[in-house]
Coordinates of C-alpha atoms in Angstrom, one line a residue:
M868 CA -2.2 -8.1 -30.7
S869 CA -1.2 -6.8 -33.7
K870 CA 1.4 -3.8 -33.9
N871 CA -1.3 -1.3 -35.1
K872 CA -3.5 -2.7 -32.2
L873 CA -0.9 -1.5 -29.7
K874 CA -0.6 2.1 -31.1
P875 CA -2.7 3.4 -28.7
L876 CA -2.1 1.4 -25.7
L877 CA 1.8 2.2 -25.7
P878 CA 1.8 5.8 -25.5
I879 CA -1.0 5.6 -23.1
C880 CA 1.0 3.3 -21.0
Y881 CA 3.9 5.5 -21.1
I882 CA 2.3 8.6 -20.1
E883 CA 0.6 7.1 -16.8
A884 CA 4.4 5.7 -16.3
L885 CA 5.8 8.9 -16.5
E886 CA 2.8 10.7 -14.5
R887 CA 3.2 7.6 -11.5
F888 CA 7.0 8.1 -11.5
A889 CA 6.5 11.9 -10.8
F890 CA 3.8 11.5 -8.2
L891 CA 4.4 8.4 -6.5
G892 CA 8.4 9.9 -6.0
F893 CA 6.3 13.1 -4.5
L894 CA 4.3 11.5 -2.6
G895 CA 6.8 8.9 -0.8
I896 CA 8.4 11.5 0.6
F897 CA 5.5 14.3 1.0
V898 CA 4.8 13.2 5.0
F899 CA 8.5 13.7 5.7
Y900 CA 8.6 16.9 3.7
L901 CA 5.5 18.6 5.9
M902 CA 7.3 17.3 8.8
D903 CA 10.6 18.5 8.2
T904 CA 9.8 21.8 6.3
F905 CA 6.7 22.9 8.3
S906 CA 7.0 21.6 11.3
F907 CA 4.0 19.0 11.4
S908 CA 3.7 16.3 13.8
K909 CA 3.6 12.7 12.4
G910 CA -0.2 12.6 12.9
E911 CA -1.1 16.0 11.3
A912 CA 1.4 15.0 8.5
S913 CA -0.2 11.9 8.1
A914 CA -3.7 13.4 7.5
I915 CA -2.7 16.2 5.5
S916 CA -0.9 13.4 2.8
A917 CA -4.0 11.4 3.2
S918 CA -6.3 14.2 2.5
L919 CA -4.5 15.3 -0.7
G920 CA -5.0 11.6 -2.1
A921 CA -8.7 11.7 -1.2
A922 CA -8.8 15.0 -2.7
I923 CA -7.4 13.6 -5.9
Y924 CA -9.8 10.7 -5.9
A925 CA -12.5 12.4 -4.8
F926 CA -12.7 15.3 -6.9
G927 CA -11.7 12.5 -9.9
I928 CA -15.3 12.2 -10.4
F929 CA -15.8 15.7 -12.1
G930 CA -12.7 15.0 -14.4
A931 CA -14.8 11.7 -15.6
Y932 CA -18.2 13.7 -16.0
L933 CA -16.3 16.6 -17.6
S934 CA -14.9 13.8 -20.1
D935 CA -18.2 12.1 -20.7
F936 CA -20.6 15.4 -20.9
C937 CA -18.0 18.0 -22.1
L938 CA -14.4 17.5 -23.3
G939 CA -13.9 13.8 -23.5
A940 CA -10.9 12.0 -22.1
K941 CA -8.4 12.7 -24.5
R942 CA -8.7 16.7 -23.5
C943 CA -8.9 16.1 -19.9
V944 CA -6.0 14.1 -19.7
I945 CA -3.3 16.4 -21.3
L946 CA -4.9 19.3 -19.4
G947 CA -4.3 17.2 -16.4
I948 CA -0.7 16.8 -17.5
I949 CA 0.0 20.4 -18.1
F950 CA -1.7 21.6 -14.2
L951 CA 0.7 18.5 -12.7
T952 CA 3.8 20.1 -14.6
L953 CA 2.8 23.8 -12.9
G954 CA 2.3 22.3 -9.7
Y955 CA 5.7 20.2 -9.6
L956 CA 7.3 23.4 -10.4
C957 CA 5.7 25.2 -7.9
L958 CA 6.6 22.9 -4.9
T959 CA 10.2 22.9 -6.3
F960 CA 10.1 26.4 -4.6
D961 CA 8.1 26.0 -1.5
L962 CA 5.0 26.9 -2.7
L963 CA 2.6 24.9 -0.8
T964 CA -0.6 26.1 -1.4
I965 CA -0.7 26.6 -4.8
S966 CA 1.1 23.5 -6.0
L967 CA -1.0 21.5 -4.1
F968 CA -4.2 22.9 -6.1
C969 CA -2.4 22.3 -9.3
I970 CA -1.4 18.9 -8.2
I971 CA -4.9 17.9 -7.1
F972 CA -6.8 19.8 -10.1
G973 CA -4.3 18.0 -12.9
S974 CA -4.4 14.6 -11.1
V975 CA -8.5 14.9 -11.1
L976 CA -8.4 15.3 -14.9
I977 CA -6.1 12.6 -15.6
K978 CA -7.2 9.8 -12.8
S979 CA -10.1 8.1 -14.4
N980 CA -10.2 9.4 -17.9
I981 CA -6.4 7.7 -18.9
T982 CA -8.2 4.4 -18.0
S983 CA -11.4 5.6 -20.2
L984 CA -8.9 5.8 -23.1
L985 CA -8.0 2.1 -22.7
S986 CA -11.6 0.8 -22.1
K987 CA -12.9 2.6 -24.8
S988 CA -9.9 1.6 -27.3
Y989 CA -10.0 -2.0 -25.9
P990 CA -13.5 -3.3 -24.9
N991 CA -13.1 -6.8 -25.5
D992 CA -9.2 -7.0 -24.4
S993 CA -9.8 -5.3 -20.8
E994 CA -7.9 -8.0 -18.6
Y995 CA -4.8 -8.1 -20.6
V996 CA -4.7 -4.2 -21.6
F997 CA -5.4 -3.6 -17.8
S998 CA -2.9 -5.9 -17.1
M999 CA -0.3 -4.6 -19.3
F1000 CA -1.1 -0.9 -18.0
Y1001 CA -0.6 -1.7 -14.7
I1002 CA 3.0 -2.9 -15.5
F1003 CA 4.0 0.4 -16.9
V1004 CA 2.3 2.3 -13.8
N1005 CA 4.2 -0.1 -11.2
I1006 CA 7.4 0.3 -13.1
G1007 CA 6.9 4.2 -12.8
C1008 CA 6.0 3.9 -9.5
F1009 CA 8.9 1.7 -8.3
L1010 CA 11.7 4.4 -10.2
G1011 CA 9.6 7.1 -8.8
Q1012 CA 10.4 5.9 -5.0
I1013 CA 13.8 5.3 -5.7
S1014 CA 14.6 8.0 -7.6
A1015 CA 13.1 10.4 -4.3
G1016 CA 15.0 8.5 -1.8
L1017 CA 18.1 8.9 -3.7
L1018 CA 17.3 12.9 -4.5
I1019 CA 16.4 13.9 -0.8
L1020 CA 19.8 13.3 0.2
H1021 CA 20.5 16.5 -1.5
S1022 CA 17.3 18.4 -1.2
Y1023 CA 13.3 17.8 -1.4
N1024 CA 13.3 21.0 -3.8
L1025 CA 15.6 18.6 -6.3
A1026 CA 13.1 15.7 -5.7
F1027 CA 10.0 17.8 -6.7
F1028 CA 12.1 19.1 -9.9
I1029 CA 12.4 15.7 -11.1
S1030 CA 8.5 15.1 -11.0
F1031 CA 8.3 18.0 -12.8
F1032 CA 10.6 17.2 -15.4
S1033 CA 8.9 13.5 -15.4
V1034 CA 5.5 15.0 -16.4
F1035 CA 6.8 17.6 -19.0
C1036 CA 8.3 14.8 -20.7
A1037 CA 4.7 13.3 -20.6
I1038 CA 3.1 16.2 -22.5
L1039 CA 5.8 15.4 -25.0
V1040 CA 4.9 12.0 -25.6
F1041 CA 1.2 12.9 -25.6
F1042 CA 1.8 15.3 -28.5
Y1043 CA 4.0 12.9 -30.3
N1044 CA 1.5 9.9 -30.5
S1045 CA -1.6 12.3 -30.1
K1046 CA -2.8 11.0 -33.6
Y1047 CA -3.1 7.0 -32.4
I1048 CA -5.4 7.9 -29.5
S1049 CA -8.9 9.1 -30.5
S1050 CA -11.0 12.0 -29.5
E1051 CA -14.2 13.2 -29.0
P1052 CA -16.1 16.5 -30.1
I1053 CA -16.6 19.1 -27.3
K1054 CA -20.3 19.4 -25.9
Y1055 CA -20.4 23.3 -25.5
D1056 CA -24.0 22.7 -24.3
F1057 CA -22.2 21.6 -20.8
F1058 CA -21.1 24.6 -19.5
K1059 CA -24.8 26.3 -20.4
N1060 CA -26.7 23.3 -18.9
N1061 CA -24.3 23.2 -15.8
I1062 CA -23.3 26.8 -14.9
T1063 CA -24.8 26.7 -11.6
M1064 CA -23.0 23.5 -10.2
L1065 CA -19.6 25.2 -12.0
I1066 CA -20.0 28.2 -9.9
L1067 CA -20.9 25.9 -6.6
I1068 CA -17.6 24.2 -7.4
F1069 CA -15.8 27.5 -8.2
L1070 CA -16.9 29.0 -4.7
F1071 CA -15.8 25.8 -2.9
I1072 CA -12.6 26.2 -4.0
A1073 CA -12.3 29.4 -3.5
F1074 CA -13.4 29.2 0.0
L1075 CA -10.8 26.2 0.8
A1076 CA -8.1 28.2 -0.6
T1077 CA -8.9 30.6 2.5
Q1078 CA -8.8 28.0 5.2
E1079 CA -5.8 26.7 7.1
L1080 CA -4.3 23.3 5.4
L1081 CA -5.3 21.4 8.7
I1082 CA -8.7 22.5 8.3
V1083 CA -8.9 22.3 4.4
S1084 CA -7.8 18.6 5.3
K1085 CA -10.7 17.5 7.4
I1086 CA -13.1 18.9 5.1
I1087 CA -11.7 17.0 2.4
S1088 CA -11.7 13.7 4.2
I1089 CA -15.3 14.0 5.0
F1090 CA -16.2 15.2 1.3
S1091 CA -14.6 12.5 -0.1
I1092 CA -16.4 9.8 1.8
L1093 CA -19.8 11.4 1.1
I1094 CA -19.3 12.0 -2.4
L1095 CA -18.7 8.2 -3.2
I1096 CA -21.9 7.7 -1.5
I1097 CA -23.9 10.4 -3.5
F1098 CA -22.2 9.7 -7.1
Y1099 CA -23.0 6.0 -6.6
I1100 CA -27.1 6.9 -5.9
F1101 CA -26.6 9.2 -8.8
I1102 CA -25.3 6.8 -11.5
Y1103 CA -27.8 4.3 -9.9
R1104 CA -30.9 6.5 -10.7
K1105 CA -29.7 6.9 -14.1
I1106 CA -29.1 3.6 -15.7
P1107 CA -31.5 1.6 -17.2
T1108 CA -30.4 -2.0 -15.7
K1109 CA -29.6 -1.9 -12.0
N1110 CA -28.7 -5.8 -11.5
N1111 CA -24.9 -5.6 -12.2
F1112 CA -24.4 -2.2 -10.7
K1113 CA -26.1 -3.3 -7.4
K1114 CA -23.5 -6.4 -7.7
L1115 CA -20.7 -3.6 -8.0
A1116 CA -21.4 -1.9 -4.8
F1117 CA -20.2 -5.0 -2.6
Y1118 CA -17.0 -4.3 -4.8
L1119 CA -16.5 -1.2 -4.3
I1120 CA -17.1 -1.5 -0.2
A1121 CA -14.3 -4.2 -0.2
A1122 CA -12.2 -1.7 -2.3
V1123 CA -12.5 1.3 0.1
F1124 CA -11.1 -0.9 3.2
F1125 CA -8.7 -2.4 1.1
Y1126 CA -7.5 0.7 0.0
M1127 CA -7.4 2.1 3.4
L1128 CA -4.8 -0.3 4.2
I1129 CA -2.5 0.3 0.9
F1130 CA -2.3 4.1 1.5
Q1131 CA -1.2 3.7 4.8
S1132 CA 2.5 2.7 2.9
F1133 CA 2.7 6.5 2.0
N1134 CA 2.5 7.9 5.1
T1135 CA 2.0 6.4 8.6
L1136 CA 3.6 3.1 7.2
N1137 CA 6.6 5.3 6.0
I1138 CA 6.8 6.9 9.5
L1139 CA 7.1 3.4 11.6
I1140 CA 9.7 2.2 9.0
K1141 CA 11.8 5.3 9.4
S1142 CA 11.5 5.6 13.3
K1143 CA 11.7 1.5 13.8
V1144 CA 14.0 0.4 11.0
S1145 CA 17.5 1.0 10.7
F1146 CA 19.8 -0.8 7.6
S1147 CA 22.9 0.3 6.0
I1148 CA 24.7 -0.5 2.8
L1149 CA 28.5 0.8 2.8
N1150 CA 27.4 3.2 5.3
Y1151 CA 24.7 4.4 3.2
Q1152 CA 21.0 4.2 5.4
I1153 CA 18.2 3.1 3.0
P1154 CA 15.5 5.3 3.1
A1155 CA 12.0 4.7 3.9
S1156 CA 10.9 5.4 0.2
W1157 CA 13.2 2.2 -0.9
Y1158 CA 11.3 -0.1 1.1
L1159 CA 8.0 1.2 -0.5
A1160 CA 9.7 0.9 -4.0
F1161 CA 9.8 -2.8 -3.1
M1162 CA 6.0 -3.1 -3.0
F1163 CA 6.0 -1.7 -6.8
L1164 CA 8.6 -4.0 -7.9
V1165 CA 6.5 -6.9 -6.5
S1166 CA 3.5 -5.4 -8.3
I1167 CA 5.4 -5.1 -11.4
F1168 CA 5.9 -9.0 -11.8
T1169 CA 2.4 -9.7 -10.1
S1170 CA 1.1 -7.5 -13.3
M1171 CA 3.3 -9.7 -15.7
L1172 CA 1.9 -13.0 -14.1
L1173 CA -2.0 -11.8 -14.4
S1174 CA -1.3 -10.5 -17.8
F1175 CA -0.1 -13.8 -19.0
I1176 CA -2.7 -16.0 -17.0
S1177 CA -5.8 -13.6 -18.6
K1178 CA -4.4 -14.6 -22.3
K1179 CA -4.5 -18.4 -21.4
S1180 CA -7.7 -18.2 -18.9
S1181 CA -10.5 -16.5 -17.6
I1182 CA -9.9 -15.2 -13.8
N1183 CA -12.5 -15.6 -11.2
E1184 CA -12.5 -12.3 -9.4
A1185 CA -14.9 -13.0 -6.9
L1186 CA -12.2 -15.5 -5.5
I1187 CA -9.1 -13.6 -6.0
I1188 CA -10.1 -10.2 -5.0
P1189 CA -10.9 -11.4 -1.3
A1190 CA -7.7 -13.7 -1.1
A1191 CA -6.3 -10.5 -1.9
M1192 CA -7.7 -8.7 0.8
I1193 CA -6.9 -11.3 3.2
I1194 CA -3.0 -11.2 2.8
A1195 CA -3.2 -7.5 2.7
A1196 CA -5.0 -7.4 6.3
S1197 CA -2.6 -10.6 7.5
S1198 CA 0.3 -8.3 6.7
F1199 CA -1.1 -5.2 9.0
I1200 CA -2.0 -7.8 11.7
V1201 CA 1.6 -9.0 11.9
L1202 CA 3.0 -5.5 11.3
G1203 CA 1.0 -4.5 14.4
M1204 CA 2.3 -6.8 16.3
L1205 CA 5.9 -6.5 15.7
S1206 CA 5.4 -3.1 15.9
K1207 CA 5.8 -3.2 19.9
D1208 CA 9.6 -3.8 19.6
D1209 CA 11.8 -0.4 19.4
F1210 CA 13.3 -2.2 16.7
I1211 CA 11.8 -4.1 13.6
N1212 CA 13.9 -6.3 11.2
P1213 CA 13.7 -4.9 7.8
I1214 CA 13.2 -8.6 6.5
Y1215 CA 9.9 -8.4 8.0
I1216 CA 9.2 -4.8 6.3
L1217 CA 9.8 -6.4 2.9
I1218 CA 7.7 -9.4 3.5
T1219 CA 4.8 -6.8 4.4
Y1220 CA 5.2 -5.0 1.4
F1221 CA 5.7 -8.3 -0.7
M1222 CA 2.0 -9.3 0.6
L1223 CA 0.8 -5.6 0.2
G1224 CA 2.1 -5.8 -3.6
I1225 CA 0.8 -8.8 -4.6
S1226 CA -2.7 -7.7 -3.3
Q1227 CA -2.8 -4.1 -4.5
T1228 CA -2.1 -5.4 -7.9
S1229 CA -4.6 -8.2 -8.1
I1230 CA -7.4 -5.7 -6.8
G1231 CA -6.5 -3.0 -9.4
V1232 CA -6.2 -5.1 -11.9
L1233 CA -9.1 -6.8 -11.4
G1234 CA -11.0 -4.1 -10.0
L1235 CA -10.4 -2.3 -13.2
S1236 CA -11.7 -5.5 -15.1
I1237 CA -15.0 -5.9 -12.8
V1238 CA -15.8 -2.1 -13.4
S1239 CA -15.1 -2.5 -17.1
K1240 CA -17.4 -5.4 -17.1
L1241 CA -20.4 -4.0 -15.1
T1242 CA -20.3 -0.6 -16.6
P1243 CA -23.8 0.5 -18.4
S1244 CA -23.2 1.3 -21.6
G1245 CA -22.7 5.4 -22.0
F1246 CA -21.3 5.6 -18.5
N1247 CA -17.6 4.6 -19.2
S1248 CA -15.7 7.3 -17.6
S1249 CA -18.6 8.0 -14.7
T1250 CA -18.5 4.7 -13.7
M1251 CA -14.5 4.2 -13.7
G1252 CA -14.4 7.6 -11.6
I1253 CA -16.6 5.6 -8.8
W1254 CA -14.1 3.0 -8.7
F1255 CA -11.6 5.7 -7.9
L1256 CA -13.6 7.4 -5.6
C1257 CA -13.3 4.2 -3.6
S1258 CA -9.4 5.0 -3.1
G1259 CA -10.7 8.8 -2.3
A1260 CA -13.0 7.3 0.3
A1261 CA -10.6 5.3 1.5
Q1262 CA -7.8 8.4 2.4
G1263 CA -10.8 10.4 3.4
I1264 CA -11.1 7.5 6.4
E1265 CA -7.3 7.5 6.7
G1266 CA -7.5 11.2 6.9
I1267 CA -9.8 11.0 9.7
I1268 CA -8.2 8.5 11.7
A1269 CA -4.3 9.0 11.1
K1270 CA -4.3 11.9 13.6
Y1271 CA -4.8 9.2 16.5
I1272 CA -1.0 7.8 15.4
D1273 CA 0.2 10.7 17.9
N1274 CA -1.8 9.4 20.8
I1275 CA -2.0 5.6 20.6
S1276 CA 0.2 2.6 19.8
Y1277 CA 1.2 1.6 16.2
E1278 CA 0.2 -1.9 17.4
L1279 CA -3.3 -0.6 18.2
Y1280 CA -3.7 1.3 14.8
F1281 CA -2.5 -1.3 12.5
S1282 CA -3.9 -4.2 13.9
M1283 CA -7.3 -3.1 14.3
Q1284 CA -7.5 -2.2 10.6
G1285 CA -6.1 -5.5 10.0
F1286 CA -8.6 -7.2 11.2
F1287 CA -11.6 -5.2 10.0
V1288 CA -10.6 -6.1 6.5
L1289 CA -10.0 -9.5 7.2
F1290 CA -13.7 -9.6 8.5
L1291 CA -15.0 -8.0 4.9
A1292 CA -12.8 -10.6 3.1
L1293 CA -14.6 -13.4 4.8
L1294 CA -17.7 -12.1 4.3
M1295 CA -17.3 -11.7 0.6
L1296 CA -16.1 -15.5 -0.1
F1297 CA -19.3 -16.0 1.7
A1298 CA -21.2 -14.5 -0.6
Y1299 CA -19.0 -16.0 -3.4
K1300 CA -22.0 -17.4 -5.9
Y1301 CA -23.6 -14.0 -5.7
L1302 CA -20.4 -11.8 -6.4
K1303 CA -19.0 -14.0 -9.3
V1304 CA -19.3 -12.2 -12.9

């Protein structure tokens, strides 16, 4: 790829790496912050953490819609970064409610639009570009986890301040490289044509702001599942050719339950590690977030491998995606069995995260590539948004079931999910001929 052609790619990757550094550093310690600062139980803290992710991904479809029909992807991204900056700054001072609203709104504007910028800039190099993009994503995630694990030795607030500083740097990167990123004209008719929808959204947000955090968590979890179904039907009715979109539905269902496993890493799995894994180096207790960082380190090298393979030959997504699901499901089944013991050897945790790292990168890269290939013309951001809605629905399901970790064993909690995802993966292999893109 020529140097000129890389000019939009690298700034977009830098911005996403900084945003991921901030968000994943925050998310990796958020469940402990809720337990230690606000005295939530492990089930309640996990449910709130999961519903935060569900809200970001579920409402992300509105960010995609706003991009396609009003502001354009570029404007949505910079507005999102600004709101994230405000959110992390508020969290530094323990202003929990207002910070969460800013973080959700900022992430909503960024989530599908930054990948949309890539797909529009590189329509013919999707596998290579998204592989490169995922390398930067996972570098940011890895460093964010390492940073947060160190900083919480001093205070949670210091860790959140570093997240603020990271997204502030992303603003500087954006404006310095803005000329290389194409923009679209604002469509002012959007506000006039969608005034009823905008009022309803405002009233919904105002209603949530008046409720207790656990009630908001339940509402968002249910909404995140429903919105995926509703929006898929909405786009399906609008597109002229429907065959590819029917095929996409199978990948979306698989993604929902696969990501249900992956996102456990930030709450229930993190809590399991803190309670049953103990390992020290020079009298320094390795924090739970560092084990999670290993998953992102594995993801970096997996992304590089996929990038290399995609340049040399085509990749069979219909085989790789169910294989990745089997790897992730197996890790949860084994982890459930190991959790019966009072102490889990940290080597087994590293193996678990190694398997999750390989699988989440494979599905992340190839999933975005599949969506790009099956996207109808004129629905780039909206269809990318549907893919991210799968993560929202996954965390919505997690937000509903996470509370049971207060009442049932880790063995039952993790193993049941693993066996269910394994069953789905075997079904996808059975339908290989139909699902091949």
